[in-house]
CSV table of C-alpha atoms in Angstrom, one decimal:
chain,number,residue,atom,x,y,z
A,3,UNK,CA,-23.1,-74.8,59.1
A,4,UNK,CA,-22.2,-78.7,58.9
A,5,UNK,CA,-23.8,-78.5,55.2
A,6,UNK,CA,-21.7,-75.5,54.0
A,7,UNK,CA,-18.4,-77.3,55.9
A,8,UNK,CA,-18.8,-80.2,54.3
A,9,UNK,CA,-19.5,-78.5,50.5
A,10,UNK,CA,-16.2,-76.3,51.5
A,11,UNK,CA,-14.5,-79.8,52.3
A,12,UNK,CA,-15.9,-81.5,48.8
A,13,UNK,CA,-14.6,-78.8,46.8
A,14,UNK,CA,-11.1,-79.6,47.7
A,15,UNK,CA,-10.7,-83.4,48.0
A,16,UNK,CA,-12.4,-86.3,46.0
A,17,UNK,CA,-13.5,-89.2,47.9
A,18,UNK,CA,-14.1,-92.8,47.1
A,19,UNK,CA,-18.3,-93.1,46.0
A,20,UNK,CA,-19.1,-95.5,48.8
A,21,UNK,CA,-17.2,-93.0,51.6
A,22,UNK,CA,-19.0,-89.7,49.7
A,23,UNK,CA,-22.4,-91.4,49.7
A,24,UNK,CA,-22.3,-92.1,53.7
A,25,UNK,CA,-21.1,-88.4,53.7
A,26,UNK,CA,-23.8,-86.9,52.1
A,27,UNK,CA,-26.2,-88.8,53.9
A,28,UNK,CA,-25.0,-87.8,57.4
A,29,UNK,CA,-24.8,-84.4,56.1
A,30,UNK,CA,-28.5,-84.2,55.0
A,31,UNK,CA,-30.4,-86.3,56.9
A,32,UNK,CA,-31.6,-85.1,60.8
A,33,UNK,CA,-29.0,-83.8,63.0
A,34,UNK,CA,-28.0,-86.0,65.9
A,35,UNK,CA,-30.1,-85.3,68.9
A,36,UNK,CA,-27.9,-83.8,71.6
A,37,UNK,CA,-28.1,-83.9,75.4
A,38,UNK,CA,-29.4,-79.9,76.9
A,39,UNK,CA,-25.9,-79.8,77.9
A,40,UNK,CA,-24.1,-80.0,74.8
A,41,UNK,CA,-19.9,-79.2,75.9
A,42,UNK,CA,-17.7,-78.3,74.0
A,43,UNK,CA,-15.1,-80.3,76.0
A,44,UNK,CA,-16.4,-83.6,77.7
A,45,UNK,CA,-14.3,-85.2,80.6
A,46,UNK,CA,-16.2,-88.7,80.8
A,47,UNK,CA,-16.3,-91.3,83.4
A,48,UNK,CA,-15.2,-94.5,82.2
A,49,UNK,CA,-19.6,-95.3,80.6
A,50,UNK,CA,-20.4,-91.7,79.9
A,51,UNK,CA,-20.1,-89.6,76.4
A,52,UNK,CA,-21.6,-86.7,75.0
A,53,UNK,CA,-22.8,-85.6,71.3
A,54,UNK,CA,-20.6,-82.2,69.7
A,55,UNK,CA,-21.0,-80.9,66.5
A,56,UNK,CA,-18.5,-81.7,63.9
A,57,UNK,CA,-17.3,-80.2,60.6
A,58,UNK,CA,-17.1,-83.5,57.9
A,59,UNK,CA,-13.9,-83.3,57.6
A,60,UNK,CA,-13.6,-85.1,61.0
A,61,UNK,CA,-15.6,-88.1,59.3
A,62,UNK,CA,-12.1,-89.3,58.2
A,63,UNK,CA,-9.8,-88.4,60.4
A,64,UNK,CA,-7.8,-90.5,62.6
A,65,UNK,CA,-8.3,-90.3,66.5
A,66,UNK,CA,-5.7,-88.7,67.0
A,67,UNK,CA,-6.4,-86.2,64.7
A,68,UNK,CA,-10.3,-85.7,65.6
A,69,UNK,CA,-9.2,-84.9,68.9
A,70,UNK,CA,-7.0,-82.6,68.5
A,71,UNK,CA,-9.5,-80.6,66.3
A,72,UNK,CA,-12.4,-81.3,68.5
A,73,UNK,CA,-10.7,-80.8,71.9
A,74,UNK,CA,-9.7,-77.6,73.4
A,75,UNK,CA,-8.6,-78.3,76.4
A,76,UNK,CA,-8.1,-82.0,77.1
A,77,UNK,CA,-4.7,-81.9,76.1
A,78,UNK,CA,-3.4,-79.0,77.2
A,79,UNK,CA,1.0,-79.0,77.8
A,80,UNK,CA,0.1,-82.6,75.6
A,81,UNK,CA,-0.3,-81.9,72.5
A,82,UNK,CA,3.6,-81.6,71.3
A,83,UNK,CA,4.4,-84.4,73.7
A,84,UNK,CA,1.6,-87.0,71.8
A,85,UNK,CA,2.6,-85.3,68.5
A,86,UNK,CA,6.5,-86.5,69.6
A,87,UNK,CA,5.8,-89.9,70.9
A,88,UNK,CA,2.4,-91.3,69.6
A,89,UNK,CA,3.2,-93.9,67.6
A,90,UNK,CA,0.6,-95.5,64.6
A,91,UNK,CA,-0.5,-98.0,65.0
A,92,UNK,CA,-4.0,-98.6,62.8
A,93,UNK,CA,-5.1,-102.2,64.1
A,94,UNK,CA,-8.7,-103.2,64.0
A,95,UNK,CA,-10.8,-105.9,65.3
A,96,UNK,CA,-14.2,-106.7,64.3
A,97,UNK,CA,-17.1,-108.1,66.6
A,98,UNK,CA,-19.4,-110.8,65.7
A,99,UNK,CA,-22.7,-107.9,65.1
A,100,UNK,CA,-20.0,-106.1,63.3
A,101,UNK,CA,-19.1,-103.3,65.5
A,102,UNK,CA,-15.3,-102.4,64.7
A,103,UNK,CA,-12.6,-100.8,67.3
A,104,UNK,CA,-9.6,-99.4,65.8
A,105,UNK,CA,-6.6,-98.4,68.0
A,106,UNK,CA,-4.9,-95.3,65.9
A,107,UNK,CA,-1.9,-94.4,67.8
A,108,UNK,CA,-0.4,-95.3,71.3
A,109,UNK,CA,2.2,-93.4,73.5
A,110,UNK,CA,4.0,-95.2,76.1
A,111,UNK,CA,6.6,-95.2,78.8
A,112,UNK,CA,7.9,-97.1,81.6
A,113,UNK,CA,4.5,-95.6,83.4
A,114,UNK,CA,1.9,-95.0,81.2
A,115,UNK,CA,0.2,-96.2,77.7
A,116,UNK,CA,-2.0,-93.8,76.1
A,117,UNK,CA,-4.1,-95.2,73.6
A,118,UNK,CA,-6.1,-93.3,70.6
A,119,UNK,CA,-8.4,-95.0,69.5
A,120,UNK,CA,-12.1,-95.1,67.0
A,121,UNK,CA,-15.2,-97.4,67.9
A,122,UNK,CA,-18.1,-97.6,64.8
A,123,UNK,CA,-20.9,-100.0,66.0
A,124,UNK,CA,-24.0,-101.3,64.5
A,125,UNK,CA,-26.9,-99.7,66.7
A,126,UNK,CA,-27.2,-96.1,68.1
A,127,UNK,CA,-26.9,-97.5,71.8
A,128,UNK,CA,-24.1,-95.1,73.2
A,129,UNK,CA,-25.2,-95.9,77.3
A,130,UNK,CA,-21.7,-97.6,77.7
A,131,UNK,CA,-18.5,-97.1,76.6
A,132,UNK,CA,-15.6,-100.2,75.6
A,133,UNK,CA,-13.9,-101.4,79.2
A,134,UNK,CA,-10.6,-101.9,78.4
A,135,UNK,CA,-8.0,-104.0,79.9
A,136,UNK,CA,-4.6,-103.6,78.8
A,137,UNK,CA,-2.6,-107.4,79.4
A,138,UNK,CA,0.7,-108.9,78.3
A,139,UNK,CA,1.3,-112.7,78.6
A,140,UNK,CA,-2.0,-113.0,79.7
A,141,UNK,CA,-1.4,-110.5,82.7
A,142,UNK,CA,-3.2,-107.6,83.6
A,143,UNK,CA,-1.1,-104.7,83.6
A,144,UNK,CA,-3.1,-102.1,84.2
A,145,UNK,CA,-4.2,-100.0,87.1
A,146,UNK,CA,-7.7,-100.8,87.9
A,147,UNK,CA,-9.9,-97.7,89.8
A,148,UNK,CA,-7.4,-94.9,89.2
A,149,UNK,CA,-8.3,-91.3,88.8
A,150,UNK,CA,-6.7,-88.2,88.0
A,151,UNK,CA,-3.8,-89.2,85.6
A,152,UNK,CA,-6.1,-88.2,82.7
A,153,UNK,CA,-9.1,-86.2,81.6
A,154,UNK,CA,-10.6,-89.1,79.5
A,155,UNK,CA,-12.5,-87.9,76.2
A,156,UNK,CA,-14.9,-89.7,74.6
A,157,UNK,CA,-16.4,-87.6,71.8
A,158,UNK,CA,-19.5,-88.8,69.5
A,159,UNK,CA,-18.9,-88.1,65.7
A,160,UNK,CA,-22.2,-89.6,64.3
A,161,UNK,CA,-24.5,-92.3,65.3
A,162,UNK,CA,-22.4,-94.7,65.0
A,163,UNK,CA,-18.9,-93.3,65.4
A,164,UNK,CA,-17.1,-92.8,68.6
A,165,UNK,CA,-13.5,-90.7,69.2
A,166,UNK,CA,-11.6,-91.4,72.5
A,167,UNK,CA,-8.5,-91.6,74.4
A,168,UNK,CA,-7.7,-93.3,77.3
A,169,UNK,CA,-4.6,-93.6,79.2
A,170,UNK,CA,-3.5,-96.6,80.9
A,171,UNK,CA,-1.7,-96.3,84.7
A,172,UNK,CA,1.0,-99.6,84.0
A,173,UNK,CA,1.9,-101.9,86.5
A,174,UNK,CA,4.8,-103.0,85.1
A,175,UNK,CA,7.3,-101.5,82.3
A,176,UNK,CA,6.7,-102.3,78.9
A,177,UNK,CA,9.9,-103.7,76.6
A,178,UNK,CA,10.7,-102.3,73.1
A,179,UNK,CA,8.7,-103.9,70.8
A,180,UNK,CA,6.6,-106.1,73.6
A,181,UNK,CA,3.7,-107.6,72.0
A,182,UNK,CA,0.3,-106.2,74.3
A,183,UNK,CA,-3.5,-107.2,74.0
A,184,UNK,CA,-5.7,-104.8,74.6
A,185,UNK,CA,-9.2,-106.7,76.2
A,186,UNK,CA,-12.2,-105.3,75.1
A,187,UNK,CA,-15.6,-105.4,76.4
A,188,UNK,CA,-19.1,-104.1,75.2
A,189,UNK,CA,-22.2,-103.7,77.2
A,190,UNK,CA,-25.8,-102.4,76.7
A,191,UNK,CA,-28.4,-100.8,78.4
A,192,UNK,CA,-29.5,-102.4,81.3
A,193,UNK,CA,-33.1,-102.5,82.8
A,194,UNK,CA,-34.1,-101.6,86.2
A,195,UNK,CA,-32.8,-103.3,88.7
A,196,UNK,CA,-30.7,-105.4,86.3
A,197,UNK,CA,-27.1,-105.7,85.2
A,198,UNK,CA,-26.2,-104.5,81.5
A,199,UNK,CA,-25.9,-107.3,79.2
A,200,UNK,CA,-22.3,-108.5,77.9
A,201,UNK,CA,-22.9,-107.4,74.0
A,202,UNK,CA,-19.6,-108.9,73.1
A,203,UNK,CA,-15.7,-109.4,73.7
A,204,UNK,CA,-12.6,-108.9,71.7
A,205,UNK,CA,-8.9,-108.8,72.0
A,206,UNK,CA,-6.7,-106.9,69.9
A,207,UNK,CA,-3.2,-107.3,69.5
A,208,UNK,CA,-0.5,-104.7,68.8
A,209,UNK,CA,3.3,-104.0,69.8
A,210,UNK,CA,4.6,-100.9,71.7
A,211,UNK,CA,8.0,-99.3,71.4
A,212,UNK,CA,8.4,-97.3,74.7
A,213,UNK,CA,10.3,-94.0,75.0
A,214,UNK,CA,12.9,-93.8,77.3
A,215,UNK,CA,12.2,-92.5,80.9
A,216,UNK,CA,14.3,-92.3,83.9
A,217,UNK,CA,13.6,-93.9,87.1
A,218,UNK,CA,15.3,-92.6,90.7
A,219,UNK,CA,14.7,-95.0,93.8
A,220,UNK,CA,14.7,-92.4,97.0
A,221,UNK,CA,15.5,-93.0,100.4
A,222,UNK,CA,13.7,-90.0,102.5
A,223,UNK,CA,11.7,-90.1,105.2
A,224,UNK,CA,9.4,-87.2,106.0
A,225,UNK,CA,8.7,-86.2,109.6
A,226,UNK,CA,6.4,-83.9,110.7
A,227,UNK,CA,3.3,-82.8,113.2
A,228,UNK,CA,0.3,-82.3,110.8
A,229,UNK,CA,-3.1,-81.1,112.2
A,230,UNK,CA,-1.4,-81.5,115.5
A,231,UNK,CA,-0.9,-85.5,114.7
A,232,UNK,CA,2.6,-87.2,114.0
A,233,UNK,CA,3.0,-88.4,110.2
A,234,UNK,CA,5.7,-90.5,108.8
A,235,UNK,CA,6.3,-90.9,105.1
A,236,UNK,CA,8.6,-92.7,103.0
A,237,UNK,CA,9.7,-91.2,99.8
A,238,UNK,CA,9.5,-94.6,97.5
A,239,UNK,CA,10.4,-93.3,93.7
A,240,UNK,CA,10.2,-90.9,91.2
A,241,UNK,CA,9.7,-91.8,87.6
A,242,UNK,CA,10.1,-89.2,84.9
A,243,UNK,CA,9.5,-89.0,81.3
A,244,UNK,CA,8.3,-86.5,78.4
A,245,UNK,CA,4.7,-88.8,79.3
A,246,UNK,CA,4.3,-87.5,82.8
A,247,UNK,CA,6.4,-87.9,86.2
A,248,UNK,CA,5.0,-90.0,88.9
A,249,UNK,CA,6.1,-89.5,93.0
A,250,UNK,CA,5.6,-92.5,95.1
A,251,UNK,CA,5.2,-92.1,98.5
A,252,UNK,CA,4.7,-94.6,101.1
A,253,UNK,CA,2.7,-94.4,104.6
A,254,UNK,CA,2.4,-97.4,107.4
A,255,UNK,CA,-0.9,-99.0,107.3
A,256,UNK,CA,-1.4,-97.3,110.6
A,257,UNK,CA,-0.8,-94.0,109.6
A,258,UNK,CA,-2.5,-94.4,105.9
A,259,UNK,CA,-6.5,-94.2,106.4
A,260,UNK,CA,-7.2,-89.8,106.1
A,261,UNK,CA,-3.7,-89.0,107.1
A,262,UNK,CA,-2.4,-89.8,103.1
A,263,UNK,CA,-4.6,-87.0,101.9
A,264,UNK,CA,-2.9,-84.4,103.9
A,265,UNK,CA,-0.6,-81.9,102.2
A,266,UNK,CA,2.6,-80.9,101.2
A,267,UNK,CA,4.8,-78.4,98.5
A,268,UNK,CA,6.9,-79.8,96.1
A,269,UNK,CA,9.6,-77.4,95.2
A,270,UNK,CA,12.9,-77.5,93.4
A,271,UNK,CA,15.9,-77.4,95.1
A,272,UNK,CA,18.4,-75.4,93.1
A,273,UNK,CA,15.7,-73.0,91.4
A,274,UNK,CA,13.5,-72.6,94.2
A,275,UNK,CA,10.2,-73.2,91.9
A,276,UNK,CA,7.5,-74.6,93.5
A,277,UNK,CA,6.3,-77.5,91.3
A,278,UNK,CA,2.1,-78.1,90.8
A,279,UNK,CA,0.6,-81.6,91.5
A,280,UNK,CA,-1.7,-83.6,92.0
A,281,UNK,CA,-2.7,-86.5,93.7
A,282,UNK,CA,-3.3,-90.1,91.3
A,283,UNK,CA,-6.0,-92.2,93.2
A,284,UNK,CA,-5.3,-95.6,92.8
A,285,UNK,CA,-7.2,-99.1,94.7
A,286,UNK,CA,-4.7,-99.1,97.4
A,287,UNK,CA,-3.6,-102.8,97.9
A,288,UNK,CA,-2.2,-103.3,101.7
A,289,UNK,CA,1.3,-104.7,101.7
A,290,UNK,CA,1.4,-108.1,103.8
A,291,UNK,CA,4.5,-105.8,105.7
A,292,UNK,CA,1.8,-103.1,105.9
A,293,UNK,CA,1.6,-99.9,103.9
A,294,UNK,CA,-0.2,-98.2,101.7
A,295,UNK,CA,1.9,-95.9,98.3
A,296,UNK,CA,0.1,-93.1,97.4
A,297,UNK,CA,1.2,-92.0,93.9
A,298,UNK,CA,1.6,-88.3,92.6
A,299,UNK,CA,1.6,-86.5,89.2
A,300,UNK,CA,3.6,-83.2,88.9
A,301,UNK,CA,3.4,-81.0,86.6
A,302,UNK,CA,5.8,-78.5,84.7
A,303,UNK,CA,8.8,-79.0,83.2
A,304,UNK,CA,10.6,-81.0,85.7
A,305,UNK,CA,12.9,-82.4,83.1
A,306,UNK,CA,16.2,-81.2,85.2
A,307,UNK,CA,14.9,-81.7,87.9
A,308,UNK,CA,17.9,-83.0,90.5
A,309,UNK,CA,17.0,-81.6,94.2
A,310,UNK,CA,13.0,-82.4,95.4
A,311,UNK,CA,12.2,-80.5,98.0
A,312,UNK,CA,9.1,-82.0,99.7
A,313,UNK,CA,8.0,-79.9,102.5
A,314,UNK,CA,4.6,-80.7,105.0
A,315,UNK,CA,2.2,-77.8,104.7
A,316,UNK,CA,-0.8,-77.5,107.5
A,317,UNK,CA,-4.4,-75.6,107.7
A,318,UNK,CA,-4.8,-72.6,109.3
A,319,UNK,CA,-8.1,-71.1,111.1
A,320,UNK,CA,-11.2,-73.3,110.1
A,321,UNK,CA,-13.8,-72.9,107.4
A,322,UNK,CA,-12.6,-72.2,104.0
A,323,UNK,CA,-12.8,-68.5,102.9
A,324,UNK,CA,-14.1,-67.4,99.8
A,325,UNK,CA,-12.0,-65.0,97.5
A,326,UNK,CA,-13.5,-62.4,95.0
A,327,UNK,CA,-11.7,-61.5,92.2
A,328,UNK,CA,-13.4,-58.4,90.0
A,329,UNK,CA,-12.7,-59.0,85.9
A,330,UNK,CA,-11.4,-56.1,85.5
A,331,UNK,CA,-8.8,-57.4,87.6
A,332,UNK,CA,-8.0,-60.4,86.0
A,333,UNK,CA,-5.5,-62.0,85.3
A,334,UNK,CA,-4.8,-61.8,89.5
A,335,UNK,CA,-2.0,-63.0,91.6
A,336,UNK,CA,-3.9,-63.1,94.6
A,337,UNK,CA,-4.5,-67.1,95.7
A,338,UNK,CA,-6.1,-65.6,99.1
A,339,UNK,CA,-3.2,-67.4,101.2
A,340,UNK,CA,0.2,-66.0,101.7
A,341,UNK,CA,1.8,-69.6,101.1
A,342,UNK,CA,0.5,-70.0,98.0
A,343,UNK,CA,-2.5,-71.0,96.1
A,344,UNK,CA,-4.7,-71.0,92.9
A,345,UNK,CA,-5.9,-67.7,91.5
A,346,UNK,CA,-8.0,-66.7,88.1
A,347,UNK,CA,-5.9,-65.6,85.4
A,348,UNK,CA,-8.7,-65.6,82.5
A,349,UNK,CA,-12.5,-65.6,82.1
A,350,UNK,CA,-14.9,-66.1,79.2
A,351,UNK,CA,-18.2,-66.8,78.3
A,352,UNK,CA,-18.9,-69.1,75.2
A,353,UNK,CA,-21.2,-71.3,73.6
A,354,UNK,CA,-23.4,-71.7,77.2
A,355,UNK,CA,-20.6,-72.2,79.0
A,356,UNK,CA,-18.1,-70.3,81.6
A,357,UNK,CA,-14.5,-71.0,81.3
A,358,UNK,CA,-11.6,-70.0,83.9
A,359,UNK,CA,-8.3,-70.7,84.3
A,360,UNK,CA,-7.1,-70.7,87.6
A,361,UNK,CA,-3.1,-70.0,88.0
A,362,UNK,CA,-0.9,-72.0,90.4
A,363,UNK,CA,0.6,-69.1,92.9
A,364,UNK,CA,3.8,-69.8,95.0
A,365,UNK,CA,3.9,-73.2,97.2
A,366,UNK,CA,0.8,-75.2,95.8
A,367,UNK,CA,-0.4,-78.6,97.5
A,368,UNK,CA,-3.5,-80.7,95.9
A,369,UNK,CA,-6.1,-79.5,97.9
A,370,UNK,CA,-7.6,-77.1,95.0
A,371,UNK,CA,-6.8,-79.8,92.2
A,372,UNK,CA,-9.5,-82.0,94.6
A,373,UNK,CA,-12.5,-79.8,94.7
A,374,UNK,CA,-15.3,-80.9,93.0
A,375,UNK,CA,-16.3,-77.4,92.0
A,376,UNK,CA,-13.7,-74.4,91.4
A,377,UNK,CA,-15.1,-71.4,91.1
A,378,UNK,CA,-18.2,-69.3,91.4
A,379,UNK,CA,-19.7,-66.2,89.7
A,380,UNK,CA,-21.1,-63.4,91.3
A,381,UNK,CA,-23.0,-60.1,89.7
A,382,UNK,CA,-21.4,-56.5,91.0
A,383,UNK,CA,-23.8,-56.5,94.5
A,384,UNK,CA,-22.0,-60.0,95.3
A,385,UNK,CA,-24.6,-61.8,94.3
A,386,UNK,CA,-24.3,-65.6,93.0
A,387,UNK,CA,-25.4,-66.7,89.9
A,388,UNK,CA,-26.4,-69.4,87.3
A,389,UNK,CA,-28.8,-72.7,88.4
A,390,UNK,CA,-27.9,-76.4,87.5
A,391,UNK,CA,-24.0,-75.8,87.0
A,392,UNK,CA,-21.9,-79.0,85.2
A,393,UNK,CA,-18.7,-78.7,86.3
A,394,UNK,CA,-15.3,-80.1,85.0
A,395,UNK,CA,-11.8,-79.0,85.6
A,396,UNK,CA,-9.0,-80.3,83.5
A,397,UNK,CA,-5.5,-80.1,84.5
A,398,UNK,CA,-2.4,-78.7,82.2
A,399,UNK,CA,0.2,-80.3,83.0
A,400,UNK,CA,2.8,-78.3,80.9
A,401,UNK,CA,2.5,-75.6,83.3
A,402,UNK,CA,-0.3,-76.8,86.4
A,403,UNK,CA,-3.1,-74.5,85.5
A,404,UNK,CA,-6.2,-75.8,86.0
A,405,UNK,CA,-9.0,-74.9,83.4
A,406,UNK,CA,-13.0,-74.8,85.6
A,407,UNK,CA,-15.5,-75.4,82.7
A,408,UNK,CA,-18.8,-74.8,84.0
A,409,UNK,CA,-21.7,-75.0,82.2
A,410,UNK,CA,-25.5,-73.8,83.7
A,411,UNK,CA,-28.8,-74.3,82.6
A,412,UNK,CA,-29.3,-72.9,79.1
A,413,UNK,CA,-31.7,-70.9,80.7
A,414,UNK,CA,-29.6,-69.9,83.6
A,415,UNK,CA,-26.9,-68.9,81.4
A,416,UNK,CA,-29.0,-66.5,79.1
A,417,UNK,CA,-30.5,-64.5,82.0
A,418,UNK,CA,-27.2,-63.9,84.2
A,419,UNK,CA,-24.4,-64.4,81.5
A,420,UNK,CA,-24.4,-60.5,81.4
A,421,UNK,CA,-24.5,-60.3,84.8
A,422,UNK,CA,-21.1,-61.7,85.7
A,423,UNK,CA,-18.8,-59.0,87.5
A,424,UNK,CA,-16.8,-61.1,90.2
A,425,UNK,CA,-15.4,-64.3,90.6
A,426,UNK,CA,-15.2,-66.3,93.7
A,427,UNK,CA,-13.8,-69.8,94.9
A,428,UNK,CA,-13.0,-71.1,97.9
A,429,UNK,CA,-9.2,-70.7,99.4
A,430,UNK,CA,-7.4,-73.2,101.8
A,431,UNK,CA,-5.2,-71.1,104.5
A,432,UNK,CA,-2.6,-73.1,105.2
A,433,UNK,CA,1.6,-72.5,106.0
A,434,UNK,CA,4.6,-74.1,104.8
A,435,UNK,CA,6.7,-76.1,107.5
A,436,UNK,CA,9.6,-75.6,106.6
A,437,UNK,CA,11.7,-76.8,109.2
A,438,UNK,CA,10.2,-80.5,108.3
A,439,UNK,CA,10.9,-80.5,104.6
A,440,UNK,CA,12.9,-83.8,103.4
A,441,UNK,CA,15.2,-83.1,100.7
A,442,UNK,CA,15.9,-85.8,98.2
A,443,UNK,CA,19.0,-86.0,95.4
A,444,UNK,CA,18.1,-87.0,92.2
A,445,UNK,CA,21.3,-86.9,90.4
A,446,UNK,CA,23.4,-88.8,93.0
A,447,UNK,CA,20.6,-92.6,91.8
């Protein structure tokens, strides 16, 4: 197939000797070996990456551009944002063994830089990915040990050619045309019991031109008797742009430990919509006055967005139940809690792997954005099935549904793929308090 894509591509464009030699040689020499898992989308940690097939066209593609053909998923209720606001940029810097990273395009705000970028090294050693610091005037300005304000993608296009994007949680604002250095570091494989070795360091340099955001300072405090325990929290800031919309919320050190995972609805005001979320996990740095900010993504279209409604939600009965949904039911409105919940709107089976999207029903917290796992599949006795299941779940955050990838054992997936009847995950039971909501005015900042 990559052999009659890349003859298709040939026939229509012409390209320079050197770049249609390397071409032709990737094109008939052994296909990369792949992982047994090989995904079709691949959310990595910050040092893992995966292998995908590729048609040759991607060869010369921008970042941007490979991803968007490559990923399916990743940038779900993104795609016309980045399309919008990422900005070229198509600086390079080249280590001493030669190894070359190119920054493509960036997208940036008051809260976030998103950064497209292309790595092509030397060697075929993919066990770590770049680290990357993002500084101005020498500063750090990044987040360190954040999670959930991005599916990072790393995507392998060859041997030696690696795809990503990664999006940077900032510190501080960026100016219009600020001049920012990007910090890169390389490492390789490290042997037992050792730490990997520093291949090599680089800086590259490049200037951003924000978008405009908006930025509301609040002044709420929410009340309220969660689990049967008192909880106090401060309602710090929201920040909004096309990028993404961050709510700060601030807990006394006292109060912080387990208590800033509990859960609450966000809902607007003047509509009424309840408004997805979830929860950004940052290194939380205790305040000499003593407290701890959580910070909070929401999702949808919160663009007019002028009343916040912010209203404590508590657990009800014990264990977690499980809900079965049949396909022939789907797409279902049933999150298995009155309140609100998640529930499967679409199923299929492709290319060894199980793919659902799970809807967001009435008042949602986090807690179903947090599991690890999503869902389950069941043949028509109730029985569960598939072995050795890689799990990812990838926010939209156009809209708040969250897409459950799992992929089995190849194995696994031939003998009970037929098999799947039912679909089961787990439900949190929980009501609204609505007599402890705070309420917070946007348009009167």
């Amino acid at each position: 197939m990559l052999k009659q894509d890349y003859q298709t591509w040939m026939d229509q464009v012409e390209p320079d000797q050197d770049f249609q030699a390397r071409l032709t040689e990737a094109m008939t020499s052994e296909p990369v070996k792949t992982p047994r898992h090989t995904f079709r989308v691949l959310v990595a940690a910050a040092v893992m990456c995966g292998l995908l097939g590729i048609t040759a066209a991607a060869y010369y593609m921008g970042a941007f551009e490979f991803l968007q053909e490559q990923n399916e998923y990743a940038l779900l209720g993104m795609n016309e944002v980045y399309e919008t606001c990422a900005q070229p940029v198509g600086v390079s810097v080249t280590a001493e063994n030669g190894d070359v990273f190119t920054v493509d395009r960036v997208a940036t705000d008051g809260t976030f830089c998103t950064i497209f970028y292309c790595l092509y090294v030397q060697d075929e050693t993919w066990q770590y990915a770049p680290r990357m610091t993002l500084c101005s005037g020498g500063e750090d300005i990044s987040m360190e040990g954040y999670d959930n304000s991005f599916e990072n993608q790393e995507y392998l296009a060859d041997d030696h050619t690696l795809y990503g994007a990664w999006r940077f949680l900032l510190r501080t604002p960026l100016e219009d045309g600020e001049q920012v250095e990007l910090k890169l570091a390389r490492y390789g494989d490290a042997e037992p019991g050792e730490l990997a070795p520093l291949l090599w360091e680089n800086t590259l340099t490049f200037s951003v031109n924000p978008i405009q955001g908006e930025q509301f300072e609040l002044d709420a405090v929410l009340s309220a008797r969660i689990g049967g325990e008192p909880v106090q929290v401060e309602a710090v800031s929201l920040k909004r742009s096309p990028l993404g919309t961050l709510l700060r919320l601030r807990w006394a050190e006292e109060d912080s430990s387990e208590k800033d995972w509990y859960d609450f609805a966000l809902r607007d005001g003047d509509t009424g919509a309840y408004i997805p979320y979830d929860q950004v996990v940052i290194n939380h740095y205790w305040d000499p006055e003593g407290y701890v900010d959580s910070v909070y993504e929401l999702y949808g279209d919160v663009s007019g967005l002028k009343q916040l409604e912010i209203i404590p939600t508590t657990s009800v009965g014990g264990v977690s139940p499980r809900q079965v949904v049949a396909l022939e039911d789907l797409p279902s409105a049933d999150s298995g809690n009155p309140d609100g919940g998640y529930a499967p709107a679409s199923y299929e089976a492709v290319d060894g792997q199980l793919i659902v999207k799970m809807q967001p029903v009435g008042a949602v917290n986090a807690w179903y954005a947090r599991l690890l796992n999503g869902v389950y599949f069941q043949d028509a006795q109730g029985e569960d099935l598939f072995e050795d299941v890689w799990v990812e779940k990838i926010k939209n955050r156009s809209d708040g549904t969250i897409t459950v990838i799992s992929t089995p054992s190849a194995e696994s997936y031939a003998r009970d793929v037929d098999k799947v009847a039912q679909i089961c995950f787990f439900v949190q039971q929980y009501k609204l308090l609505e007599g402890q909501k705070a309420v917070i005015r946007l348009d009167a900042q």
